[in-house]
Structures are given as C-alpha cells and as structure tokens.
Amino acid sequence: MNLLNLFVIALRSLNKNKIRSLLTMLGIIIGVASVIAMLAIGQGSRDSIENQISGLGSNVIMVFPGATFRGGVATAAGSAQSLEMDDLEAIRVNCPSVKYLSPVARAGGQIIAGSNNWNSSIRGVYNEYLDIRNIEVESGSRFAETDEKRASKVCIIGQTVAENLFDEYTDPVGEKIRINKIPFTVIGLLKEKGQGGMGEDQDDIIYAPFSTVQRRMRGDRQNIQQIYISAVSEEKIELASEEIDELLRTRKNISKYEDPPFNIRTQTEIVEMFTSTSNTMMVLLAGIASISLIVGGIGIMNIMLVSVTERTREIGLRMAVGARGKDILRQFLLEAILLSLLGGLIGAAFGILSSKLFVAIMNWPVTVSSYSVVLAFSFAFIIGVFFGWYPAGKAARLIPMDALRYE
Amino acid sequence: MKEQDQERKKIISVSNLSKVYDMGVIKVHALRSIDMNINEGEFTAIMGHSGSGKSTLLNIFGCLDVPTEGKYWLDGADVSHLNKNQLARMRNKKIGFVFQTYNLLPRTSALENVELPLLYNPEIRRKERKERAMNTLELVGLTDWSEHFPNQLSGGQQQRVAIARALVNDPVIMLADEPTGNLDTRTSFEVMEIFQELNGRGITIALVTHETDISKFAARNILFRDGRISKETIIKNIKNAREELEKLPPEDEL
Ligand SMILES: Nc1ncnc2c1ncn2[C@@H]1O[C@H](COP(=O)(O)OP(=O)(O)OP(=O)(O)O)[C@@H](O)[C@H]1O
Ligand SMILES: [Mg+2]
C-alpha cells in the first residue's frame, strides 16, 4: 500500500475519534508548546543580555574602585576610594593594549528649559567615552579640547531629553538648560539609540565633560567612580586587562596574592557570567518540557494499543485480502506519528502564541528561534515513532484467522 | 452441467492434507488426510456437521491457515510451505474470500470496501482501482449504493458488497464460508443467484454451508464428517436460484 493511501487511512481513523485523538495529542501539545515557550524565554533573556552587553560598547574593560564584584553583584562598589586621576593617566601612558579610556562621573537631577522640566541622569565623560560606546552625535558637536580643562558648562543630550524639554520646532543645539540649577549650554544632540536590552530608554541621558560633573555637581576632585576603557582589539581585551591590573597593583603596592582595592571587569567575562546562568536555566526548563513530551508519548502508546485491540477484526480483514505485516505496521505507525506531529503542530502554534503573549503582556524579552520549533517537531516525530512502534508491531504480528475471529 | 474433463485445469489440489490444533493437553484433528481437487469453473458446496472441519479446510484453501501435514497446490503452485508474506501475496492475487459475517470496514463506503484488496496490490494504480471496483459493484447490482456505508445497507446488500470485494482482484477461486448463514431465505437465494451467475461466467466457487437447500444450487456436494470426506455427490438437477426466488411467496404476504 502506498504512502498516500496509508496517510488517508490514518487521517480518517483519527478523524473518526476526534475527541480521543485530541485528548491523546494534549500531552504532545503541552510538551511541544512548553519546549518552544521555554526555549523562547531562555533565548530571549540571553539575547537581551547580549544586547545589553554589546550595548556597553566594543572591547570594553571597566575598572571600579574598591570592593569586589562577586556573582554579578557589586558589594558597595566605589565605597573605598582607590581610583584617582593619576591612575587614569598612568593607564593611558603605560598600557599599550588600551585604545581609549574615560572616567565616568554619575549624577542625576532635574533639568529645566524654559517652563519645561525633566528628570534624567547625567554622566561626566571624556569624548573617548562616546567612541568606546559607539555613541554618535546627530547634530551639533562633541566636547571641545578646552571643555574638560575648564569644566565648561556644556552638554550633549539624548533624544528623549530633547523631546521633553523642547518643542519640535526648536533646535536644542545652542539652547540653555539648567541642570540642578546650574546653567548649561546644549552643544550636541545624540543619535537615537532606542530601547536597551532590559527595555530601558537609552536616549534618556545627558553627557557633560567629566570635570564638570565631577567638580561642579559631585564636588569631588580626586576619586573616580568608574573608568571605561577599550582595548585595541577583541583579542587584546585579556592582555589589556592584565596590563591594567599589573600597573594598578604596582602603583598601589599590592602583591599578586592580595585582593586589590579595585576591580577589573572585561566584556567577555560579563558575557560569560550571564550566559552561563541563562544556560543552566534553559537546560532546566527544556528538561521539564521534555518530560511532558515523554508523558505525551506514553499517552499515544496507550491509545494506540486501545486502537489496535478495537480494530483487531479490521486488521484480520486487511490481512485476509492481502495486507502484509509490514503494511499493517506502517498503517498504525503512521497513525501514531500523525498524532504526535499534529500535536506538535498545534503545540508549536500554542508555543509561539504564548511566547508572543509574554512579550505583549508581561514585556518579557522572548525570542522564538526556528531551531526550537524544528527541535520540538523532531522530538515529537521521534516520540511518535518510538511510542507507536510497539502497538503497531503488535498489530502487525496478529495472525489473520485469529484476528478475524476476535470478538 | 459439467462433465468430468481430464483436460480441465486444477485450481485446487490437496493430497494427504491434515490439520491438527495442538491445544496442549488435547490435540484436535480438524482435518484427517484429505485428498481432493477443484477444477476450473466448478461450483462446489462443502457440507457437514458443526465441527467437521469445513471452515478449517476453506481457511487452508484461502491461505489464511497452513496445513499441519500434506500438500496443497493452488493454481499449479505448491503453497504448503509459504511464509507469512508469501501467503499474503497469494491471498491478494489468487483468492476471493466471503465470510459469514461480511467483515466490511465500518464507516467506509461500499466502493472503498470493494477497493481494499487492490490497495494492497502495488501494480494497480488509483484510476484502475476505482474503475474495477465500480465495475464489480455493478456485477452484484449495487451501482447505486457505492457511496453508502455498511450500516446503511441491508444484510443481503452487505454480503453482495463482500462478494464484490472478493471478486475485484480477479481471483482464481472464490471461497465462501457460510455466506448465507446470517440471511433469511429470500436474501440467501438472492446471494446464491449471484454465485450462480458468477459461476456461469466461469468463476470457480467453493462454498461451505450446512443447509441442504443451499447446497443444491451447487453442482458438486462434498460431505465432511470428523475431518474426513464422507461422501461426494454430483447433483443432477441443480436448482436455479432465480426460479426458486420466483417460487417464493410474494414479499408482502410474509
Ligand atoms: N483455532 C482453533 N484452535 C483450536 N481448535 C480449533 C480451531 N479452529 C477450529 N478448531 C477445531 O477444529 C474442528 C473443526 O472446526 P471447524 O471450524 O473447521 O468446523 P466447521 O465444520 O466449520 O464447523 P461449523 O459448522 O460449526 O462452522 C473443531 O473441533 C474445532 O473445535
Ligand atoms: Mg465453520
């Protein structure tokens, strides 16, 4: 019997017992849907982490003063005052694998322009910071050489800040704004960056010269909250980090075996840290989902055994008119495979739908990858073959006369 | 009607055929060294008491079962020692089997029931299959019922569908195990009318029955007793099913 005919027979037999087929498929439906949804959530959070980390910039190394940085949590970072402007300059001079570097001073506050006001965060940085993080200026300019020396009251603002302070007819460049009551001149407008990996608005930001924020807003002359550094190339990230570590230890008289009062994090380390946790999560979730797939497979086997028993006379008759064991095996195997594949199809639809729902309702970062759909499908197929084989084989081994006489 | 013609082709030939069912403690001798032939074009009725081995013999003829001992030639080929798949081939190509209980596939149209044997013959394409099934249904007078499901047909009609199914693969012999066992007199005669008509077209038929009424429609009657042939009769005045039907009282008087 050819495949098309077998296919028709299998479909019909499933159609005759619609409810039963549906209930049988339920296990597979739930299994496949959860495999896809789980992988989508896992992949989504991984993507968002990657996005965010790549949003840090290229070949980034960060140096924090003070306490250690363990398990992704900075314990009172910056509390020990250990990074100074001299360290910064020393890195620039002595570390050949370092390309750009910039201190970062953070502040927040109320910004007023005319009758509009807005709250945003302000970062004091060098022009180099913009290079490290691939931040581009859309109109206006970056800081002038002298701005840093003089702690000029100039700033570059993000799109969100501009939208909230100025109407659409006003070019923000050249306008005056007040940040925490200090008057600033807007010298540049940043190119739109959109949402970050965690859904935060990357355009709600103001950059000012480092010295301006450090001295005028934070009232600090020496201690640096954070240094942003980029290595000359991706391969040199590790080397650059070692150079910095060695230099800072020498400067601060700390041996290799002591915990340093500063902390160096490279982009690669951060990526690894996050992906390893999200990997464990994904394996766990996929494991749970596979169990429900297997339970679904057992359901299929159960119902196929019932079906073979119910249709013993039919099997006998088919054999009497010339069906070989092989034909019967194929018929029932195909039915089992069809059950699981159909379940897989419905499950995939549910899985994708619920993933989209996660995005829409809970604003979770979810990515449905085609490989997860393929994976879930092949899994469903294998389960159909595996759990369909025994009942189908049982049917194929029936003796025609006995099957015909079966009551 | 048929004189003994030595030149005529032997469709079925068995020699020293025995069938023993081993039930562990007891051994049931269903058939004890049977020798018999069925020639092409013959209409044979196999008679006997319940348990005399009629069905056992017919099942072996139909390649549904294998003999414990002895030889069986079907259409010139020794089929005594074929394996399961070879037996399936034989059933598919050479045998048409009609059961007492019709054995139609439920919720499957009459036409598709008739097509079934051809589905298991890879040489026959879809178009030919449909055509042959339709033609065979016409032969048993059920053209208008081709799309009906078995549960929408009377017992007699169902048995005619089963006969069409047994015919569709152009078998060398039609075997029927008590085909009228579940039918009333009139319907039985109608079924026998079909058998006689088919036999008239040259189809070889062997039929099991325990009703003498029915066996008189066949030219050759073989009586079984305890797994042995006890008597063979050639019927001189074979009853004609159509005439017998006319003799029955009109249906509305029943
Ligand atoms: N599958 C089987 N297993 C064991 N014994 C069997 C089997 N089939 C038939 N027999 C035995 O073989 C003998 C012949 O049975 P068979 O069915 O051939 O009789 P029959 O002539 O067709 O009877 P009936 O008219 O009742 O149909 C009986 O004694 C029966 O019990
Ligand atoms: Mg019998």
XYZ file of C-alpha atoms and ligand atoms in Angstrom, chain A residues 401-402 405, chain B residues 19-23 28-31 47-59 65 100 177-178 208-210 224 227, ligand 1:
65
model
C -7.551 -16.080 11.295
C -7.325 -15.238 14.999
C -12.426 -14.388 14.900
C -4.678 -30.119 10.276
C -4.108 -30.675 13.964
C -4.802 -27.997 16.532
C -2.452 -28.571 19.413
C -4.312 -27.419 22.491
C -7.833 -31.621 17.845
C -7.688 -33.395 14.498
C -9.700 -30.932 12.422
C -8.721 -32.487 9.095
C -21.318 -29.739 3.742
C -21.122 -31.307 7.136
C -21.976 -31.072 10.793
C -20.621 -28.408 13.025
C -17.025 -29.137 13.878
C -16.492 -31.458 10.937
C -13.649 -29.303 9.612
C -15.332 -27.361 6.798
C -14.055 -23.951 7.853
C -10.617 -25.319 8.597
C -10.368 -26.666 5.057
C -11.662 -23.463 3.493
C -9.190 -21.381 5.519
C -4.093 -21.040 7.565
C -20.482 -15.340 7.077
C -17.755 -19.759 4.394
C -21.480 -19.933 5.114
C -19.328 -24.018 2.864
C -22.881 -24.454 4.107
C -24.815 -26.738 6.358
C -17.484 -33.851 5.675
C -12.359 -34.170 9.390
N -8.197 -22.037 16.101
C -8.581 -23.237 16.582
N -7.991 -23.734 17.666
C -8.336 -24.929 18.150
N -9.254 -25.715 17.611
C -9.873 -25.274 16.516
C -9.582 -24.023 15.944
N -10.348 -23.851 14.847
C -11.094 -24.955 14.759
N -10.825 -25.821 15.747
C -11.414 -27.135 15.956
O -11.329 -27.830 14.761
C -12.502 -28.567 14.495
C -13.072 -28.153 13.145
O -13.508 -26.818 13.235
P -14.155 -26.060 12.018
O -14.263 -24.644 12.399
O -13.388 -26.371 10.805
O -15.591 -26.717 11.940
P -16.785 -26.358 10.960
O -17.050 -27.567 10.203
O -16.520 -25.134 10.226
O -17.960 -26.124 11.986
P -19.154 -25.053 11.923
O -20.159 -25.635 11.018
O -19.634 -25.003 13.320
O -18.564 -23.778 11.433
C -13.457 -28.276 15.644
O -13.386 -29.337 16.550
C -12.877 -27.037 16.271
O -13.091 -27.040 17.654
